[in-house]
Coordinates of C-alpha atoms in Angstrom, one line a residue:
A1 CA 0.0 0.0 0.0
T2 CA 1.3 3.4 -0.8
S3 CA 1.7 6.0 2.0
D4 CA -1.2 8.1 0.7
S5 CA -3.5 5.3 -0.4
Y6 CA -6.3 6.4 1.9
K7 CA -5.7 10.1 1.4
S8 CA -5.7 9.7 -2.4
S9 CA -9.0 7.9 -2.3
L10 CA -12.2 9.4 -3.7
D11 CA -13.9 9.0 -0.3
Y12 CA -11.3 11.0 1.6
K13 CA -11.2 13.7 -1.1
Q14 CA -15.0 14.0 -0.9
F15 CA -14.8 14.2 2.9
R16 CA -12.3 17.0 2.9
K17 CA -14.2 18.9 0.1
N18 CA -17.6 18.7 1.7
V19 CA -17.0 18.7 5.4
A20 CA -15.4 21.8 6.9
L21 CA -13.0 21.7 9.8
Q22 CA -14.7 23.9 12.3
K23 CA -13.2 25.6 15.4
T24 CA -14.6 26.9 18.7
V25 CA -13.0 28.5 21.7
V26 CA -13.5 27.1 25.2
T27 CA -12.5 29.2 28.2
L28 CA -12.4 27.7 31.8
A29 CA -12.0 29.8 34.9
T30 CA -8.9 27.8 35.9
A31 CA -7.3 27.5 32.4
K32 CA -6.3 29.5 29.4
E33 CA -8.7 29.5 26.4
R34 CA -8.2 26.5 24.1
V35 CA -9.4 25.9 20.5
W36 CA -11.4 22.7 19.9
Q37 CA -11.4 21.6 16.3
F38 CA -14.0 19.3 14.8
F39 CA -15.8 18.0 11.7
D40 CA -19.6 17.9 12.1
Y41 CA -21.9 16.3 9.5
G42 CA -25.3 14.6 9.4
D43 CA -28.9 14.9 10.7
K44 CA -28.9 17.7 13.3
T45 CA -32.2 16.5 14.8
L46 CA -30.6 13.3 16.2
P47 CA -28.0 13.0 19.0
P48 CA -24.6 12.5 17.2
M49 CA -21.9 10.0 17.7
V50 CA -18.9 12.0 18.9
F51 CA -15.5 10.5 18.1
L52 CA -12.3 10.8 20.2
P53 CA -9.0 9.8 18.7
P54 CA -6.3 7.6 20.1
L55 CA -2.8 8.6 21.3
G56 CA -1.1 10.4 18.5
G57 CA -4.3 10.5 16.5
T58 CA -6.4 13.2 14.8
A59 CA -10.1 13.7 14.0
E60 CA -9.6 12.8 10.4
M61 CA -8.9 9.1 11.4
F62 CA -12.7 8.6 11.6
Y63 CA -13.6 10.1 8.2
K64 CA -14.9 6.7 7.0
Q65 CA -17.3 6.5 10.0
L66 CA -18.6 10.0 9.3
I67 CA -19.3 9.2 5.7
C68 CA -21.1 5.9 6.6
L69 CA -23.2 7.3 9.5
A70 CA -24.2 10.5 7.5
V71 CA -25.3 8.4 4.5
R72 CA -27.3 6.2 6.8
G73 CA -29.1 9.2 8.3
F74 CA -27.1 9.7 11.5
R75 CA -24.8 12.6 12.6
A76 CA -21.1 12.3 13.4
V77 CA -18.8 14.8 15.2
L78 CA -15.1 14.1 14.9
I79 CA -13.0 15.8 17.6
Q80 CA -9.5 17.2 17.7
C81 CA -8.8 17.9 21.4
P82 CA -6.6 20.9 22.4
P83 CA -3.8 20.2 24.9
Y84 CA -4.8 19.7 28.6
N85 CA -2.5 18.0 31.1
S86 CA -5.0 16.6 33.5
V87 CA -8.1 14.4 33.0
E88 CA -10.2 16.7 35.2
L89 CA -9.4 19.8 33.1
W90 CA -9.9 17.9 29.9
A91 CA -13.3 16.6 31.0
R92 CA -14.5 20.0 32.1
S93 CA -13.4 21.6 28.8
F94 CA -15.0 18.8 26.7
D95 CA -18.3 19.3 28.6
A96 CA -18.0 23.1 27.9
F97 CA -17.3 22.3 24.2
L98 CA -20.4 20.1 23.9
E99 CA -22.4 22.9 25.6
T100 CA -21.2 25.4 22.9
L101 CA -22.5 22.9 20.3
Q102 CA -25.8 22.6 22.2
L103 CA -25.4 18.8 22.4
Q104 CA -27.5 17.8 25.4
K105 CA -27.3 14.1 24.5
I106 CA -24.5 12.2 22.6
H107 CA -23.2 8.8 21.9
L108 CA -19.4 8.5 22.4
F109 CA -16.9 6.5 20.4
G110 CA -13.4 6.4 21.8
A111 CA -10.3 4.7 20.4
G112 CA -7.4 3.9 22.7
L113 CA -6.7 7.0 24.7
G114 CA -9.9 8.5 23.3
G115 CA -11.8 5.5 24.8
F116 CA -10.2 6.1 28.2
L117 CA -11.1 9.8 28.1
A118 CA -14.6 8.9 27.1
Q119 CA -15.0 6.7 30.1
C120 CA -13.6 9.4 32.4
Y121 CA -16.1 11.9 30.9
V122 CA -19.0 9.5 31.5
A123 CA -17.9 9.1 35.1
K124 CA -18.1 12.9 35.7
Y125 CA -21.0 13.8 33.3
P126 CA -23.2 10.8 32.9
R127 CA -26.4 12.8 32.1
R128 CA -25.1 13.8 28.6
V129 CA -23.9 10.4 27.3
A130 CA -26.6 7.9 26.1
S131 CA -24.1 5.2 25.0
L132 CA -20.5 4.3 24.5
V133 CA -18.4 2.5 21.9
L134 CA -14.8 1.5 22.9
C135 CA -12.4 0.4 20.3
N136 CA -9.1 -1.2 21.4
G137 CA -9.7 0.7 24.7
F138 CA -8.6 0.6 28.3
A139 CA -10.3 1.6 31.5
S140 CA -7.2 2.7 33.5
T141 CA -3.8 4.2 32.8
I142 CA -2.2 2.2 35.6
P143 CA -0.6 -0.5 33.2
F144 CA 0.8 2.3 31.0
A145 CA 2.3 4.2 34.0
Q146 CA 3.8 1.0 35.4
H147 CA 5.6 0.3 32.1
A148 CA 6.3 3.9 31.1
L149 CA 9.5 4.5 29.1
I150 CA 8.9 8.2 29.1
S151 CA 8.6 10.7 32.0
V152 CA 5.3 12.6 32.1
K153 CA 7.0 15.2 34.3
T154 CA 9.3 16.3 31.5
C155 CA 7.0 15.8 28.5
E156 CA 6.0 19.5 28.4
W157 CA 9.6 20.5 27.8
T158 CA 10.7 17.6 25.7
P159 CA 11.5 18.6 22.0
E160 CA 8.7 17.6 19.6
F161 CA 10.9 15.3 17.5
L162 CA 11.8 13.2 20.6
L163 CA 8.1 12.8 21.6
K164 CA 7.2 11.8 18.1
K165 CA 10.2 9.5 17.9
F166 CA 8.9 7.7 21.0
L167 CA 5.5 7.2 19.5
L168 CA 6.8 6.3 16.0
G169 CA 8.9 3.5 17.7
K170 CA 5.6 1.9 18.8
M171 CA 4.2 1.8 15.3
P172 CA 4.0 -1.7 13.6
Q173 CA 7.1 -2.5 11.4
G174 CA 7.8 -5.0 8.7
L175 CA 5.5 -6.6 6.1
L176 CA 1.8 -5.8 6.8
E177 CA -1.4 -6.6 5.0
S178 CA -2.3 -3.8 2.6
A179 CA -5.2 -2.1 4.4
V180 CA -3.3 -2.4 7.8
A181 CA -0.2 -0.9 6.2
S182 CA -2.3 2.0 4.9
S183 CA -3.8 2.6 8.3
V184 CA -0.2 2.8 9.8
D185 CA 0.7 5.3 7.1
F186 CA -2.4 7.4 7.9
A187 CA -1.5 7.2 11.7
V188 CA 2.1 8.3 11.0
D189 CA 0.8 11.3 9.0
A190 CA -1.6 12.2 11.8
L191 CA 1.1 12.1 14.4
E192 CA 3.4 14.3 12.2
S193 CA 0.6 16.9 11.9
L194 CA 0.4 17.4 15.7
S195 CA 2.2 20.2 17.6
Q196 CA 4.6 19.6 20.5
S197 CA 2.0 20.7 23.0
E198 CA -0.6 18.4 21.6
V199 CA 1.7 15.3 21.6
A200 CA 2.9 16.1 25.1
S201 CA -0.6 16.5 26.4
Q202 CA -1.7 13.2 25.0
L203 CA 1.3 11.4 26.5
I204 CA 0.7 13.0 29.9
L205 CA -3.0 11.9 29.8
N206 CA -2.1 8.4 28.7
Y207 CA 0.8 7.8 31.2
T208 CA -0.4 9.6 34.3
L209 CA -2.0 7.3 36.9
Y210 CA -5.8 7.6 36.7
K211 CA -8.9 5.4 36.9
P212 CA -12.5 6.5 36.6
D213 CA -14.4 6.1 39.9
N214 CA -17.5 4.6 38.2
Y215 CA -18.5 3.1 34.8
M216 CA -21.6 3.2 32.6
P217 CA -24.0 0.2 32.7
G218 CA -22.8 -2.5 30.2
E219 CA -26.0 -2.7 28.3
N220 CA -25.2 0.8 26.9
V221 CA -21.7 -0.2 25.7
T222 CA -20.3 -1.8 22.6
I223 CA -16.7 -3.0 22.7
I224 CA -14.7 -3.5 19.5
T225 CA -11.2 -5.2 19.6
T226 CA -8.6 -6.6 17.2
P227 CA -6.4 -9.5 18.3
D228 CA -3.4 -7.9 16.5
D229 CA -3.6 -4.5 18.2
K230 CA -0.1 -3.8 19.7
S231 CA -0.9 -0.5 21.4
L232 CA -1.9 -1.9 24.8
P233 CA 0.7 -2.9 27.5
A234 CA 0.5 -6.1 29.6
G235 CA -1.9 -6.0 32.5
V236 CA -4.7 -4.0 30.8
E237 CA -8.0 -5.0 32.3
D238 CA -10.5 -6.7 30.0
L239 CA -13.3 -4.2 29.2
A240 CA -15.8 -7.0 28.9
A241 CA -15.3 -7.8 32.6
I242 CA -15.9 -4.2 33.6
Y243 CA -19.0 -3.7 31.3
E244 CA -21.0 -6.8 32.1
G245 CA -23.7 -7.3 29.4
A246 CA -21.9 -5.2 26.8
K247 CA -21.9 -6.2 23.1
V248 CA -18.4 -7.4 22.3
A249 CA -17.1 -7.6 18.7
I250 CA -13.7 -9.3 18.2
L251 CA -12.6 -8.6 14.6
R252 CA -10.4 -11.1 12.8
D253 CA -7.6 -8.6 12.6
G254 CA -7.1 -5.0 11.6
G255 CA -4.2 -3.7 13.7
S256 CA -4.5 -0.7 16.0
W257 CA -6.7 1.4 13.7
P258 CA -9.5 -0.9 12.5
Y259 CA -11.8 2.0 11.9
L260 CA -9.4 2.7 8.9
S261 CA -8.3 -0.8 8.0
R262 CA -11.6 -2.7 8.7
A263 CA -14.0 0.2 8.3
D264 CA -16.8 -1.9 6.8
D265 CA -16.8 -4.2 9.9
V266 CA -16.6 -1.3 12.3
N267 CA -19.2 0.7 10.5
L268 CA -21.7 -2.1 10.6
Y269 CA -21.4 -2.4 14.4
L270 CA -21.8 1.4 14.7
Q271 CA -25.0 1.4 12.6
V272 CA -26.5 -1.3 14.8
H273 CA -25.4 0.5 17.9
M274 CA -26.8 3.9 16.8
R275 CA -30.1 2.4 15.7
Q276 CA -30.6 0.6 19.0
H277 CA -29.6 3.4 21.3
T278 CA -31.4 6.1 19.3
Q279 CA -34.6 4.0 19.6
Q280 CA -34.1 3.7 23.3
L281 CA -33.9 7.5 23.7
V282 CA -37.3 7.6 21.9
E283 CA -38.7 4.9 24.1
R284 CA -37.5 6.7 27.2
G285 CA -39.1 10.0 26.1
E286 CA -35.7 11.7 25.7
L287 CA -36.5 12.2 21.9
P288 CA -39.9 13.0 20.4
A289 CA -42.1 10.0 19.7
S290 CA -42.2 11.2 16.1
T291 CA -38.5 10.8 15.7
K292 CA -37.6 8.6 12.7
V293 CA -34.8 6.2 13.6
P294 CA -32.7 5.4 10.5
G295 CA -32.9 1.7 9.6
L296 CA -30.1 -0.7 9.0
T297 CA -28.9 -1.3 5.5
H298 CA -28.5 -5.0 6.1
P299 CA -30.6 -6.0 9.1
Q300 CA -29.5 -9.6 8.7
D301 CA -26.0 -8.5 9.6
A302 CA -26.9 -7.8 13.2
P303 CA -24.1 -8.2 15.8
P304 CA -24.3 -10.7 18.7
A305 CA -26.7 -10.4 21.5
A306 CA -25.7 -8.5 24.7
G307 CA -23.0 -10.2 26.7
S308 CA -21.9 -12.5 23.8
T309 CA -18.7 -12.5 21.9
E310 CA -18.2 -13.0 18.2
Q311 CA -15.1 -13.3 16.2
Q312 CA -16.3 -11.4 13.1
P313 CA -19.4 -9.6 11.8
A314 CA -22.0 -12.2 11.1
D315 CA -23.0 -12.7 7.5
D316 CA -25.3 -15.7 7.6
E317 CA -27.9 -15.1 10.4

């Protein structure tokens, strides 16, 4: 795969042509103003799925999910977080950001570090989050902090090239399947586009000891994992054990960025998740009874029942 095989695709070019990168300023009493950047597309009458990127990642990584959900009748908001060096400050700023967009109810998709931050946000602001999707995620930074080969105390002052060299050293090497290789290339480009303060902030959030003090009920959670993901250290707690009753999808493979390399599989699970949890909001009276919930393109391709595990998206049920 060539280094720009995704970025040279028609889908990506159409995404960049038709979906503007927007910016909004958030000011907290205890922190300087920060600029949140985001892509926002789809039906504005429905609670959106809000995407949070992994360590070293950017909002663009989820362009395939935005296209899929928008075409199916849903709304997607892809987030580029500004630098914050504590989970508490990040969560407060994220809540203020959602308030500026007047998003009273959202579904959250978090990959890697984004999944961890999503869980931290839910623990502090549960009223705003209807459901959660975690992709190759973790529920605590303790295993990262215990195996850290970088000092969070010096990240703020470490030169940009050294921080990026540390993260590039964790990228998969050698011969890779074409789509996985293209996802690695996209991730490298994403990392290179970040500033020193953005990379330092992400590393500090990822490697500082922290664990949410409560978790969302499992019936509102979908967990997506790939066996060949190399981004998690030893000792990471199994999310399925934390979120009892969650839907669990184990893809055949796809590396650390399956939303790029196995987008069709990931998007299928997202469609099912969004349909189910949008319908639940209607049933609970949190959306008008007249709300039209977009249907599945392939209803026979439904994921497993709650609490079950499957190795790949079903295609024969």
